[in-house]
Short mmCIF file of C-alpha atoms in Angstrom, two decimals:
data_model
loop_
_atom_site.label_atom_id
_atom_site.label_comp_id
_atom_site.label_asym_id
_atom_site.label_seq_id
_atom_site.Cartn_x
_atom_site.Cartn_y
_atom_site.Cartn_z
CA UNK A 129 8.85 3.07 -17.20
CA UNK A 130 9.76 5.43 -14.42
CA UNK A 131 10.44 3.57 -11.21
CA UNK A 132 8.36 3.72 -8.08
CA UNK A 133 10.17 4.80 -4.93
CA UNK A 134 9.65 2.97 -1.65
CA UNK A 135 10.59 5.02 1.41
CA UNK A 136 11.09 3.30 4.72
CA UNK A 137 13.01 3.63 7.95
CA UNK A 138 14.01 0.10 8.84
CA UNK A 139 11.13 -0.52 11.23
CA UNK A 140 9.65 -4.05 11.33
CA UNK A 141 6.47 -2.89 9.54
CA UNK A 142 8.69 -1.26 6.90
CA UNK A 143 10.79 -4.36 6.28
CA UNK A 144 7.73 -6.56 5.97
CA UNK A 145 6.09 -4.13 3.52
CA UNK A 146 9.34 -3.84 1.57
CA UNK A 147 9.39 -7.60 1.00
CA UNK A 148 5.77 -7.53 -0.11
CA UNK A 149 6.25 -4.61 -2.50
CA UNK A 150 9.36 -6.12 -4.08
CA UNK A 151 7.56 -9.41 -4.48
CA UNK A 152 4.52 -7.69 -6.06
CA UNK A 153 6.09 -5.22 -8.44
CA UNK A 154 9.65 -6.54 -8.83
CA UNK A 155 12.97 -5.24 -7.58
CA UNK A 156 13.73 -3.74 -11.00
CA UNK A 157 10.69 -1.48 -10.78
CA UNK A 158 11.26 0.12 -7.42
CA UNK A 159 13.98 2.16 -5.79
CA UNK A 160 14.30 1.45 -2.07
CA UNK A 161 15.23 4.44 0.10
CA UNK A 162 16.06 3.99 3.79
CA UNK A 163 15.41 7.44 5.28
CA UNK A 164 17.22 6.60 8.51
CA UNK A 165 20.41 5.96 6.55
CA UNK A 166 19.73 8.73 4.02
CA UNK A 167 18.45 11.63 6.05
CA UNK A 168 19.33 14.01 3.21
CA UNK A 169 16.39 12.53 1.29
CA UNK A 170 13.79 13.28 3.97
CA UNK A 171 12.99 16.66 2.39
CA UNK A 172 12.42 14.98 -0.98
CA UNK A 173 10.08 12.45 0.64
CA UNK A 174 8.08 15.15 2.41
CA UNK A 175 7.85 17.14 -0.82
CA UNK A 176 6.40 14.05 -2.50
CA UNK A 177 3.65 14.08 0.15
CA UNK A 178 4.85 11.35 2.47
CA UNK A 179 3.49 11.62 6.00
CA UNK A 180 4.56 8.25 7.38
CA UNK A 181 6.63 5.26 6.40
CA UNK A 182 6.53 2.81 4.79
CA UNK A 183 5.18 4.56 1.71
CA UNK A 184 5.39 4.08 -2.01
CA UNK A 185 5.48 6.90 -4.54
CA UNK A 186 4.17 5.63 -7.87
CA UNK A 187 5.64 6.60 -11.25
CA UNK A 188 2.73 9.03 -11.63
CA UNK A 189 3.56 10.71 -8.32
CA UNK A 190 0.76 9.29 -6.17
CA UNK A 191 1.65 8.42 -2.59
CA UNK A 192 0.50 5.12 -1.16
CA UNK A 193 0.93 5.02 2.60
CA UNK A 194 1.20 1.35 3.44
CA UNK A 195 0.25 0.22 6.93
CA UNK A 196 1.97 2.40 9.52
CA UNK A 197 5.52 2.07 10.73
CA UNK A 198 6.58 5.53 11.84
CA UNK A 199 5.65 9.16 11.30
CA UNK A 200 8.01 11.47 9.46
CA UNK A 201 8.59 13.27 12.77
CA UNK A 202 9.84 10.01 14.25
CA UNK A 203 12.06 9.41 11.23
CA UNK A 204 13.65 12.84 11.71
CA UNK A 205 14.23 12.22 15.41
CA UNK B 1260 1.18 -17.33 -9.09
CA UNK B 1261 -1.71 -16.89 -6.72
CA UNK B 1262 -3.42 -13.55 -7.22
CA UNK B 1263 -3.45 -10.67 -4.80
CA UNK B 1264 -6.88 -9.48 -3.71
CA UNK B 1265 -7.67 -5.77 -3.53
CA UNK B 1266 -10.64 -4.95 -1.29
CA UNK B 1267 -12.31 -1.58 -1.57
CA UNK B 1268 -15.65 0.10 -1.05
CA UNK B 1269 -15.90 2.56 -3.91
CA UNK B 1270 -14.70 5.57 -1.92
CA UNK B 1271 -12.55 8.15 -3.74
CA UNK B 1272 -9.40 7.03 -1.88
CA UNK B 1273 -10.24 3.44 -2.85
CA UNK B 1274 -10.70 4.21 -6.55
CA UNK B 1275 -7.46 6.14 -6.72
CA UNK B 1276 -5.55 3.35 -4.97
CA UNK B 1277 -7.19 0.78 -7.24
CA UNK B 1278 -5.85 2.55 -10.32
CA UNK B 1279 -2.38 2.73 -8.78
CA UNK B 1280 -2.33 -0.94 -7.77
CA UNK B 1281 -3.55 -2.14 -11.18
CA UNK B 1282 -0.95 0.03 -12.84
CA UNK B 1283 1.81 -1.29 -10.57
CA UNK B 1284 1.12 -5.01 -10.47
CA UNK B 1285 -1.13 -5.54 -13.49
CA UNK B 1286 -4.83 -6.34 -13.77
CA UNK B 1287 -4.05 -10.00 -14.39
CA UNK B 1288 -2.38 -10.31 -11.00
CA UNK B 1289 -5.08 -8.90 -8.78
CA UNK B 1290 -8.71 -9.65 -8.05
CA UNK B 1291 -10.74 -6.52 -7.29
CA UNK B 1292 -13.48 -6.93 -4.68
CA UNK B 1293 -15.97 -4.12 -4.02
CA UNK B 1294 -17.22 -4.86 -0.50
CA UNK B 1295 -20.14 -2.46 -0.83
CA UNK B 1296 -21.47 -4.47 -3.77
CA UNK B 1297 -20.39 -7.81 -2.31
CA UNK B 1298 -21.24 -7.64 1.34
CA UNK B 1299 -21.12 -11.43 1.57
CA UNK B 1300 -17.34 -11.15 1.26
CA UNK B 1301 -16.91 -8.82 4.24
CA UNK B 1302 -16.40 -11.80 6.58
CA UNK B 1303 -13.67 -13.16 4.30
CA UNK B 1304 -11.95 -9.78 4.27
CA UNK B 1305 -12.06 -9.49 8.05
CA UNK B 1306 -10.74 -13.02 8.41
CA UNK B 1307 -7.80 -12.03 6.19
CA UNK B 1308 -7.02 -9.28 8.70
CA UNK B 1309 -8.43 -6.26 6.91
CA UNK B 1310 -9.28 -3.38 9.23
CA UNK B 1311 -9.90 -0.65 6.67
CA UNK B 1312 -10.20 -0.20 2.93
CA UNK B 1313 -8.57 0.06 0.51
CA UNK B 1314 -6.35 -2.90 1.35
CA UNK B 1315 -4.40 -5.47 -0.58
CA UNK B 1316 -3.95 -9.07 0.52
CA UNK B 1317 -0.77 -10.44 -1.05
CA UNK B 1318 -0.42 -13.99 -2.42
CA UNK B 1319 1.40 -14.89 0.81
CA UNK B 1320 -1.50 -13.62 2.92
CA UNK B 1321 0.00 -10.38 4.16
CA UNK B 1322 -2.35 -7.41 4.44
CA UNK B 1323 -1.24 -4.04 3.13
CA UNK B 1324 -3.55 -1.28 4.31
CA UNK B 1325 -3.17 1.46 1.72
CA UNK B 1326 -3.95 5.02 2.73
CA UNK B 1327 -7.30 5.18 4.49
CA UNK B 1328 -10.69 5.27 2.81
CA UNK B 1329 -13.11 3.74 5.29
CA UNK B 1330 -13.12 1.45 8.31
CA UNK B 1331 -14.67 -1.97 8.07
CA UNK B 1332 -17.41 -0.72 10.42
CA UNK B 1333 -18.28 1.96 7.88
CA UNK B 1334 -18.27 -0.59 5.07
CA UNK B 1335 -20.77 -2.73 7.00
CA UNK B 1336 -23.06 0.21 7.67
#
């Protein structure tokens, strides 16, 4: 199965959600991307439809915005 | 393992998220609660910390608000 991708930016809300997502769907099924450390992937995240982090892109391409940690504008800043 | 509980209210955003969550974590691992059809469970959802639907309560009791379908006030109305 194609992996989900979890985008975050290291904020407390992000870290908490990351633990929950890994616990729910398993570390093997999700790629974790820290956009603060990987700014070159911000464009890819925006193209996927991500407006805030943390967010999960499912294998089918749907975006699940989970709680609210930071806007993409804040991540770019 | 204790099940997660997915609360929704039948809105389009809720139904879409429901499909994604079931696909990600498996129908056996999540209880689906339609608060519009089960208004007696609204108090339980609020006690768990749910402010809007759709939302997932993890086995450890964390609340993941997923996208935004409706506020709890709208669900009560």
